[in-house]
Short mmCIF file of C-alpha atoms and ligand atoms in Angstrom, two decimals:
data_model
loop_
_atom_site.label_atom_id
_atom_site.label_comp_id
_atom_site.label_asym_id
_atom_site.label_seq_id
_atom_site.Cartn_x
_atom_site.Cartn_y
_atom_site.Cartn_z
CA MET A 3 -1.56 1.41 -40.20
CA LYS A 4 -4.29 1.33 -37.61
CA GLU A 5 -6.32 4.74 -37.32
CA LEU A 6 -9.06 5.78 -34.94
CA LEU A 7 -10.98 8.99 -34.82
CA ILE A 8 -12.42 10.69 -31.90
CA THR A 9 -14.61 13.54 -33.00
CA GLY A 10 -17.13 16.05 -31.66
CA GLY A 11 -15.92 16.13 -27.94
CA ARG A 12 -14.46 18.65 -25.52
CA LEU A 13 -11.04 17.82 -25.03
CA ILE A 14 -9.99 18.39 -21.44
CA ASP A 15 -6.21 17.61 -20.83
CA PRO A 16 -4.92 19.16 -17.57
CA ALA A 17 -1.31 18.33 -18.35
CA SER A 18 -1.31 20.61 -21.43
CA GLY A 19 -3.91 22.93 -20.15
CA VAL A 20 -6.33 22.43 -23.12
CA ASP A 21 -10.06 22.65 -22.78
CA ALA A 22 -11.55 23.08 -25.96
CA LEU A 23 -13.60 21.32 -28.76
CA ARG A 24 -11.26 19.19 -30.64
CA ASP A 25 -10.98 16.08 -32.82
CA VAL A 26 -8.45 13.49 -32.07
CA LEU A 27 -6.65 11.10 -34.45
CA VAL A 28 -5.12 8.18 -33.08
CA ARG A 29 -2.50 6.09 -35.35
CA ASP A 30 -0.62 2.90 -34.40
CA GLY A 31 -1.39 3.15 -30.69
CA LYS A 32 -0.33 7.00 -30.32
CA ILE A 33 -2.05 10.21 -30.42
CA ALA A 34 -1.25 11.39 -34.00
CA ALA A 35 -2.79 14.61 -34.32
CA ILE A 36 -5.26 17.15 -32.62
CA GLU A 37 -7.48 19.55 -34.91
CA LYS A 38 -10.36 21.91 -34.29
CA PRO A 39 -13.80 20.37 -35.20
CA GLY A 40 -14.07 19.12 -38.66
CA GLY A 41 -10.37 19.00 -39.11
CA PHE A 42 -10.32 15.28 -39.98
CA ALA A 43 -13.61 15.49 -42.13
CA ALA A 44 -11.98 13.94 -45.16
CA LEU A 45 -10.77 10.95 -43.07
CA ALA A 46 -14.10 10.63 -41.35
CA LYS A 47 -15.69 9.80 -44.65
CA THR A 48 -13.45 7.04 -45.52
CA LEU A 49 -12.50 5.49 -42.07
CA PRO A 50 -15.05 2.47 -41.19
CA LYS A 51 -17.44 3.59 -38.44
CA GLN A 52 -15.91 0.89 -36.08
CA PHE A 53 -13.02 2.93 -35.93
CA GLN A 54 -14.75 6.37 -35.05
CA ILE A 55 -15.97 7.54 -31.87
CA ASP A 56 -18.64 10.13 -31.65
CA ALA A 57 -17.96 12.24 -28.65
CA THR A 58 -20.76 14.71 -29.09
CA GLY A 59 -21.66 16.18 -25.91
CA CYS A 60 -18.92 14.34 -24.10
CA ILE A 61 -15.49 15.05 -22.55
CA VAL A 62 -12.38 13.71 -24.07
CA ALA A 63 -9.88 12.90 -21.26
CA PRO A 64 -6.66 11.31 -20.78
CA GLY A 65 -7.32 7.42 -19.81
CA PHE A 66 -7.58 7.19 -15.98
CA ILE A 67 -5.00 5.72 -14.16
CA ASP A 68 -5.47 3.82 -10.77
CA VAL A 69 -2.39 3.57 -8.68
CA HIS A 70 -4.13 1.03 -6.15
CA VAL A 71 -6.11 -2.06 -7.09
CA HIS A 72 -6.26 -5.63 -6.02
CA LEU A 73 -6.72 -8.00 -8.87
CA ARG A 74 -6.50 -11.27 -6.74
CA GLU A 75 -4.54 -13.21 -9.24
CA PRO A 76 -2.70 -15.40 -8.51
CA GLY A 77 -4.11 -17.47 -5.70
CA GLN A 78 -7.55 -15.79 -5.23
CA THR A 79 -9.34 -16.20 -8.40
CA HIS A 80 -12.60 -16.97 -6.93
CA LYS A 81 -12.68 -13.27 -6.06
CA GLU A 82 -11.36 -11.66 -9.29
CA THR A 83 -8.84 -12.41 -12.12
CA ILE A 84 -6.58 -9.87 -13.94
CA ALA A 85 -9.00 -10.31 -16.97
CA THR A 86 -12.13 -9.60 -14.99
CA GLY A 87 -10.69 -6.85 -12.90
CA THR A 88 -9.55 -5.09 -16.00
CA ALA A 89 -12.77 -5.55 -17.73
CA ALA A 90 -14.45 -3.76 -14.73
CA ALA A 91 -11.60 -1.01 -15.05
CA VAL A 92 -12.39 -0.25 -18.66
CA VAL A 93 -16.13 0.19 -17.86
CA GLY A 94 -14.85 2.94 -15.25
CA GLY A 95 -12.69 4.62 -17.84
CA PHE A 96 -9.42 3.30 -16.58
CA THR A 97 -6.67 2.51 -18.94
CA THR A 98 -3.79 1.81 -16.58
CA VAL A 99 -4.00 0.07 -13.10
CA VAL A 100 -1.25 -0.78 -10.76
CA ALA A 101 -1.77 -4.29 -8.97
CA MET A 102 -1.03 -4.49 -5.27
CA PRO A 103 1.32 -7.42 -4.24
CA ASN A 104 -1.07 -9.08 -1.56
CA THR A 105 -1.90 -12.13 -3.83
CA THR A 106 -1.16 -15.63 -2.97
CA PRO A 107 1.89 -16.05 -3.13
CA VAL A 108 2.87 -12.39 -2.49
CA ASN A 109 4.25 -10.72 -5.45
CA ASP A 110 7.74 -10.13 -4.18
CA SER A 111 10.13 -11.63 -6.97
CA ALA A 112 11.03 -10.67 -10.53
CA GLU A 113 9.48 -14.07 -11.65
CA SER A 114 6.08 -13.52 -9.87
CA LEU A 115 6.11 -9.98 -11.33
CA ALA A 116 6.72 -11.20 -14.85
CA TRP A 117 4.08 -13.83 -14.49
CA MET A 118 1.55 -11.16 -13.47
CA LEU A 119 2.62 -8.77 -16.22
CA ASP A 120 2.41 -11.41 -19.01
CA THR A 121 -0.15 -10.76 -21.70
CA ALA A 122 -1.32 -14.32 -21.21
CA ARG A 123 -3.19 -13.11 -18.16
CA GLY A 124 -5.55 -11.20 -20.62
CA SER A 125 -5.47 -7.63 -19.13
CA ALA A 126 -7.74 -5.26 -20.77
CA VAL A 127 -5.69 -2.35 -20.05
CA ASN A 128 -2.03 -1.31 -19.30
CA LEU A 129 -1.27 -3.39 -16.34
CA LEU A 130 1.51 -2.28 -13.97
CA ALA A 131 2.46 -3.57 -10.45
CA MET A 132 3.99 -2.69 -7.18
CA PRO A 133 5.63 -5.58 -5.69
CA ALA A 134 6.18 -6.29 -2.02
CA ALA A 135 8.54 -3.94 -0.04
CA THR A 136 9.52 -6.98 2.11
CA ALA A 137 9.71 -10.51 1.35
CA GLY A 138 6.21 -12.05 1.59
CA SER A 139 5.21 -8.66 3.06
CA MET A 140 6.27 -10.01 6.29
CA GLY A 141 8.15 -6.79 7.21
CA GLU A 142 11.42 -8.24 7.82
CA ARG A 143 13.70 -8.36 4.86
CA VAL A 144 13.41 -5.65 2.09
CA THR A 145 12.96 -7.35 -1.43
CA ASP A 146 15.60 -6.95 -4.33
CA PHE A 147 14.27 -3.55 -5.49
CA ALA A 148 16.88 -3.24 -8.27
CA ALA A 149 15.78 -6.63 -9.86
CA LEU A 150 12.08 -5.92 -9.49
CA VAL A 151 12.56 -2.35 -11.14
CA ASN A 152 14.30 -4.14 -13.79
CA ALA A 153 11.29 -6.48 -14.24
CA GLY A 154 8.85 -3.44 -14.31
CA ALA A 155 8.13 -2.53 -10.76
CA VAL A 156 6.66 1.17 -10.56
CA GLY A 157 6.93 1.20 -6.72
CA PHE A 158 6.95 -0.94 -3.62
CA THR A 159 4.45 -1.59 -1.04
CA ASP A 160 3.31 -4.21 1.54
CA ASP A 161 -0.28 -2.94 1.04
CA GLY A 162 -2.75 -4.60 3.43
CA LYS A 163 -0.24 -4.13 6.10
CA PRO A 164 2.26 -1.26 6.82
CA VAL A 165 6.01 -1.47 6.79
CA LEU A 166 6.23 -1.25 10.45
CA GLU A 167 9.76 -1.30 11.59
CA ASP A 168 11.75 2.10 11.51
CA GLU A 169 14.96 0.32 10.03
CA ILE A 170 13.16 -1.59 7.33
CA MET A 171 11.09 1.48 6.10
CA ARG A 172 14.26 3.45 6.06
CA ALA A 173 16.18 0.81 3.98
CA ALA A 174 13.12 0.60 1.70
CA LEU A 175 13.10 4.26 1.29
CA ILE A 176 16.70 4.46 0.67
CA SER A 177 16.77 1.70 -1.93
CA ALA A 178 13.55 3.14 -3.77
CA ALA A 179 15.18 6.62 -3.94
CA ARG A 180 18.04 5.36 -5.60
CA LEU A 181 16.03 3.72 -8.06
CA GLY A 182 13.59 6.77 -8.60
CA VAL A 183 10.49 4.89 -7.59
CA PRO A 184 8.12 5.59 -4.63
CA VAL A 185 7.42 3.41 -1.40
CA SER A 186 3.58 3.26 -1.16
CA GLN A 187 2.61 2.97 2.47
CA HIS A 188 -0.45 1.59 3.99
CA ALA A 189 -0.26 3.74 7.06
CA GLU A 190 -1.69 1.73 10.07
CA ASP A 191 0.14 1.30 13.29
CA THR A 192 -0.94 -2.40 13.58
CA ARG A 193 0.25 -2.33 17.16
CA LEU A 194 -2.84 -0.13 17.94
CA THR A 195 -5.38 -1.76 15.63
CA GLY A 196 -5.51 -5.45 16.91
CA GLY A 197 -9.09 -6.74 17.04
CA CYS A 198 -10.48 -3.60 15.31
CA SER A 199 -12.94 -3.71 12.57
CA MET A 200 -14.05 -0.18 12.07
CA ASN A 201 -13.20 3.63 13.16
CA ALA A 202 -13.26 4.20 16.90
CA GLY A 203 -16.02 6.39 17.97
CA PRO A 204 -19.73 6.58 19.00
CA VAL A 205 -20.68 3.98 16.14
CA ALA A 206 -18.32 1.45 17.27
CA PHE A 207 -19.38 1.95 20.82
CA ARG A 208 -23.11 1.41 19.83
CA LEU A 209 -22.22 -1.56 17.73
CA GLY A 210 -19.96 -3.07 20.45
CA LEU A 211 -16.91 -3.18 18.03
CA ARG A 212 -13.35 -2.25 18.73
CA GLY A 213 -12.45 0.80 16.83
CA MET A 214 -9.20 1.90 14.99
CA THR A 215 -8.24 5.42 16.24
CA VAL A 216 -7.11 8.11 13.87
CA GLU A 217 -3.65 8.03 15.57
CA ALA A 218 -3.19 4.39 14.18
CA GLU A 219 -2.97 6.02 10.79
CA SER A 220 -1.22 9.55 11.54
CA ARG A 221 1.43 7.99 13.63
CA ILE A 222 2.78 6.11 10.72
CA VAL A 223 2.61 8.90 8.38
CA GLU A 224 4.44 11.22 10.86
CA ARG A 225 7.06 8.60 11.33
CA ASP A 226 7.62 7.96 7.62
CA ILE A 227 7.91 11.76 7.07
CA ARG A 228 10.55 11.96 9.87
CA LEU A 229 12.52 9.31 8.20
CA LEU A 230 12.34 11.18 4.75
CA GLU A 231 13.81 14.23 6.56
CA GLU A 232 16.54 11.96 8.23
CA ILE A 233 17.31 10.24 4.92
CA GLU A 234 17.50 13.58 3.08
CA ARG A 235 19.95 15.00 5.63
CA ALA A 236 22.21 11.82 6.20
CA GLU A 237 22.27 10.33 2.67
CA GLY A 238 21.72 13.18 0.46
CA LEU A 239 18.87 11.29 -1.30
CA ARG A 240 15.45 12.54 -1.96
CA PRO A 241 12.98 9.50 -1.09
CA HIS A 242 9.49 9.37 -2.48
CA LEU A 243 6.81 8.41 0.20
CA HIS A 244 3.29 7.81 -1.31
CA VAL A 245 0.64 7.49 1.38
CA GLN A 246 -2.15 5.06 0.37
CA HIS A 247 -5.84 5.85 0.96
CA VAL A 248 -5.32 8.64 3.44
CA SER A 249 -8.66 8.62 5.71
CA THR A 250 -7.92 11.19 8.63
CA ALA A 251 -7.67 14.96 9.09
CA ARG A 252 -4.57 14.38 11.20
CA ALA A 253 -2.68 12.42 8.60
CA LEU A 254 -3.67 15.00 5.96
CA ALA A 255 -2.25 17.84 8.33
CA ALA A 256 1.06 15.98 8.67
CA ILE A 257 1.19 15.57 4.62
CA LYS A 258 0.31 19.07 4.06
CA SER A 259 3.12 20.24 6.40
CA ALA A 260 5.61 18.00 4.88
CA LYS A 261 4.85 19.04 1.32
CA ALA A 262 5.29 22.71 2.77
CA ARG A 263 8.76 21.88 3.96
CA GLY A 264 9.52 20.46 0.55
CA LEU A 265 9.64 16.79 1.30
CA HIS A 266 8.59 14.35 -1.57
CA VAL A 267 5.40 13.16 -0.22
CA THR A 268 2.28 12.33 -2.28
CA CYS A 269 -0.93 10.70 -1.24
CA GLU A 270 -4.00 9.27 -2.66
CA ALA A 271 -7.81 9.17 -1.56
CA ALA A 272 -10.43 6.46 -2.23
CA PRO A 273 -13.87 7.42 -3.38
CA HIS A 274 -15.46 5.74 -0.43
CA HIS A 275 -13.62 7.89 1.99
CA PHE A 276 -14.61 11.06 0.39
CA THR A 277 -18.19 9.82 -0.02
CA LEU A 278 -19.08 7.77 2.99
CA THR A 279 -18.79 7.92 6.81
CA GLU A 280 -18.87 5.40 9.49
CA ASP A 281 -22.68 5.63 9.32
CA ALA A 282 -22.79 3.51 6.34
CA ILE A 283 -21.95 0.54 8.60
CA GLY A 284 -25.58 0.90 9.81
CA GLU A 285 -26.43 -2.52 11.33
CA TYR A 286 -23.23 -4.27 10.51
CA ASN A 287 -23.13 -3.97 6.94
CA THR A 288 -19.86 -5.92 5.79
CA ASN A 289 -19.77 -4.02 2.47
CA ALA A 290 -19.01 -0.81 4.43
CA LYS A 291 -15.97 -2.48 6.05
CA MET A 292 -12.62 -1.46 4.60
CA ASN A 293 -9.12 -0.55 5.98
CA PRO A 294 -8.70 2.15 6.54
CA PRO A 295 -12.12 2.26 7.91
CA LEU A 296 -14.85 4.94 6.96
CA ARG A 297 -14.33 7.68 9.31
CA ALA A 298 -16.34 10.48 10.78
CA GLU A 299 -17.89 13.35 9.07
CA ALA A 300 -15.20 15.60 10.10
CA ASP A 301 -12.46 13.41 8.62
CA ARG A 302 -14.53 12.98 5.36
CA ARG A 303 -14.90 16.89 5.19
CA ALA A 304 -11.22 17.27 5.74
CA LEU A 305 -10.47 14.78 2.97
CA VAL A 306 -12.75 16.61 0.47
CA ALA A 307 -11.05 20.01 1.70
CA ALA A 308 -7.66 18.43 0.91
CA LEU A 309 -8.73 17.14 -2.51
CA LEU A 310 -9.80 20.71 -3.37
CA ASP A 311 -6.63 22.50 -2.04
CA GLY A 312 -4.27 19.87 -3.67
CA THR A 313 -2.99 18.28 -0.75
CA VAL A 314 -4.21 14.98 -2.00
CA ASP A 315 -2.37 14.11 -5.31
CA CYS A 316 -4.71 11.61 -6.74
CA ILE A 317 -7.75 9.49 -6.49
CA ALA A 318 -7.17 5.79 -6.11
CA THR A 319 -9.96 3.13 -6.00
CA ASP A 320 -8.26 0.55 -3.58
CA HIS A 321 -10.46 -1.79 -5.65
CA ALA A 322 -10.82 -4.88 -3.39
CA PRO A 323 -12.94 -7.66 -4.45
CA HIS A 324 -14.35 -10.37 -2.21
CA ALA A 325 -16.85 -13.38 -2.98
CA SER A 326 -20.15 -12.96 -1.21
CA HIS A 327 -19.72 -16.06 0.90
CA GLU A 328 -16.70 -14.27 2.47
CA LYS A 329 -18.48 -11.02 3.20
CA GLU A 330 -21.69 -12.67 4.41
CA VAL A 331 -20.44 -13.39 7.69
CA GLU A 332 -20.20 -11.59 11.10
CA PHE A 333 -18.60 -8.12 10.79
CA GLU A 334 -15.61 -8.84 12.76
CA ARG A 335 -14.79 -11.85 10.52
CA ALA A 336 -15.62 -10.35 7.24
CA PRO A 337 -12.56 -9.50 5.17
CA ASN A 338 -11.71 -5.73 4.43
CA GLY A 339 -12.44 -4.03 1.14
CA ILE A 340 -14.86 -3.00 -1.48
CA THR A 341 -15.02 -2.96 -5.19
CA GLY A 342 -14.48 0.55 -6.86
CA LEU A 343 -13.41 0.68 -10.30
CA GLU A 344 -16.84 1.20 -11.93
CA THR A 345 -17.86 3.80 -9.28
CA ALA A 346 -14.79 6.10 -9.15
CA LEU A 347 -15.74 8.73 -11.72
CA GLY A 348 -19.62 8.80 -10.95
CA LEU A 349 -18.74 9.44 -7.16
CA ALA A 350 -15.87 11.96 -7.74
CA LEU A 351 -18.12 14.09 -10.12
CA ARG A 352 -21.10 13.92 -7.89
CA VAL A 353 -19.18 14.63 -4.53
CA LEU A 354 -16.30 16.63 -5.50
CA HIS A 355 -17.57 18.45 -8.68
CA LYS A 356 -21.29 18.97 -7.95
CA ASP A 357 -21.46 18.96 -4.21
CA SER A 358 -17.85 20.63 -3.65
CA GLY A 359 -17.17 22.89 -6.69
CA LEU A 360 -13.98 21.15 -7.83
CA PRO A 361 -13.64 21.74 -11.65
CA VAL A 362 -14.10 18.78 -13.85
CA SER A 363 -10.69 19.41 -15.23
CA ARG A 364 -9.20 18.98 -11.67
CA VAL A 365 -11.26 15.68 -11.11
CA ILE A 366 -9.70 14.47 -14.48
CA GLU A 367 -6.04 15.58 -13.30
CA LEU A 368 -6.41 13.53 -10.15
CA MET A 369 -7.41 10.53 -12.13
CA SER A 370 -4.91 10.94 -15.08
CA ALA A 371 -1.91 13.29 -15.10
CA ARG A 372 -1.18 13.18 -11.36
CA PRO A 373 -1.17 9.45 -10.81
CA ALA A 374 0.98 9.18 -14.11
CA SER A 375 3.54 11.45 -12.44
CA ILE A 376 3.47 9.77 -9.19
CA ILE A 377 4.49 6.46 -10.73
CA GLY A 378 6.82 8.11 -13.32
CA LEU A 379 4.84 7.49 -16.54
CA LYS A 380 6.09 9.76 -19.01
CA ASP A 381 4.17 8.82 -22.05
CA ARG A 382 0.68 8.38 -20.43
CA GLY A 383 -1.80 10.87 -18.50
CA ALA A 384 -2.02 13.40 -21.35
CA ILE A 385 -3.54 13.80 -24.63
CA ILE A 386 -0.72 15.33 -26.51
CA VAL A 387 0.73 14.18 -29.94
CA GLY A 388 3.19 11.38 -29.40
CA ALA A 389 1.60 10.04 -26.17
CA MET A 390 0.12 6.67 -25.67
CA ALA A 391 -3.29 6.86 -27.05
CA ASP A 392 -5.14 6.14 -23.73
CA VAL A 393 -8.37 8.20 -23.83
CA THR A 394 -11.67 8.20 -21.74
CA VAL A 395 -14.71 9.57 -23.34
CA PHE A 396 -17.43 10.29 -20.76
CA ASP A 397 -20.81 12.38 -20.41
CA ALA A 398 -20.12 14.47 -17.38
CA GLY A 399 -23.81 15.26 -16.99
CA ALA A 400 -25.26 11.68 -17.14
CA GLU A 401 -27.04 10.80 -14.06
CA TRP A 402 -27.52 7.18 -13.32
CA GLN A 403 -27.69 4.52 -10.70
CA PHE A 404 -24.92 1.79 -10.15
CA ARG A 405 -26.11 -1.67 -10.08
CA ALA A 406 -23.90 -4.19 -8.37
CA ARG A 407 -25.53 -7.08 -10.43
CA ASP A 408 -24.24 -5.30 -13.75
CA SER A 409 -20.73 -4.98 -12.52
CA ARG A 410 -17.98 -6.83 -14.66
CA SER A 411 -16.15 -7.51 -11.65
CA MET A 412 -16.38 -11.09 -10.34
CA SER A 413 -17.34 -9.82 -6.85
CA LYS A 414 -20.27 -7.58 -5.91
CA ASN A 415 -19.13 -6.28 -2.47
CA THR A 416 -19.82 -2.51 -2.71
CA PRO A 417 -21.65 -0.25 -0.53
CA PHE A 418 -22.77 1.60 -3.55
CA ASP A 419 -25.51 -0.60 -4.99
CA GLY A 420 -28.34 1.63 -6.20
CA ALA A 421 -26.41 4.86 -5.42
CA ALA A 422 -26.68 7.94 -7.50
CA MET A 423 -23.63 8.48 -9.89
CA LEU A 424 -22.94 11.66 -11.92
CA GLY A 425 -20.89 11.19 -15.09
CA GLN A 426 -20.77 7.99 -17.16
CA VAL A 427 -17.92 6.67 -19.39
CA LYS A 428 -19.04 6.18 -22.89
CA ALA A 429 -15.89 4.70 -24.44
CA THR A 430 -12.54 3.73 -23.40
CA VAL A 431 -9.51 3.65 -25.64
CA CYS A 432 -6.40 1.94 -24.56
CA ALA A 433 -3.13 1.96 -26.63
CA GLY A 434 -5.16 2.98 -29.62
CA ARG A 435 -7.81 0.23 -29.35
CA ILE A 436 -11.33 0.66 -28.31
CA VAL A 437 -11.67 -1.61 -25.14
CA TYR A 438 -15.03 -0.47 -24.15
CA ARG A 439 -17.90 1.12 -25.84
CA ARG A 440 -21.24 1.79 -24.02
ZN1 ZN B 19 -4.19 -0.60 2.23
#
């Protein structure tokens, strides 16, 4: 019998509505009991200290769940591996991450999925994956969704690219609906973004770069919503569209209206999009280059408002490591993406809680209960008796500076080197084991 005791903390569990001082007993990987402070005093006397976490002054929350990470393995292990990416995840308080399929080769078969999820890869957290929606993410032929769900897929995506063709997206939504999983869409009309490396607007004009318009994002979101309506009407199915890294007011408006009409649409926001604008590119800073790009201040504000009013369902990092030699090239040639697992909580609490008034419990919900429900995880995302013992202990008032050189990710491509963070993870427990302790 393996026991672990977390005492002295303020338990915030949005799923059960608890916000109170509570001690938590973990046994054999599950939440075994929750008591008022001191309720496990007798056990605390005998349990070895290495199996106890003193959470005094800290918040005890469900382990964070990130539905959008790039771990680069197989095939691009000079950027990151499953072991190093998940080592960074635990520092950020994440206990479950969902790997995107744009590895080399693309994760589009039950065999590659099984290889990725094998414990031999050395993941420090619960590793899940969304395989490719189309073979090779080429957008031409839908993969074998049934076989992939059997092998553990929690959804499908061609992330990095959109599923562009109407008929292919329709087929993907129908297959996924029959299996009860979402199709995650990277909403970018690539017919409008050829040769573009940032947001369209005055900054792109000044830098002499081709810009992506907001319509390139919103058009795909609007098209996908139309497909949902058509499928509901014609097939009697209820497909689930998950829109990845929404970055524009226009796409958010389309999502809000679709939700109001009762369609099953969810979406995620990335910390960089609610924290930064295109101004962060400065003089061609490739560590501020990602896709979708950093947008104008009006779009950033719309995203914060959508996080506050519930239009946005969850926070996802889009952790996208790249080696420095790959980023240290001219802006247009640099790859898209930044690391994000270690800065997500510190930015969410600073920008959404402190600056915008979002309650801490809602920040936690956006990082645990809501992402769990999007990918259908029934035993995670909550601290209730019987649930998996995935717990994040953090000091919500800690002010600190993130240093890229201290990152556990193999890559250091972040625009947040030296940035102020609010809230720091003190301990991360995954399946009843302490996987990180500060
Ligand atoms: Zn994407």
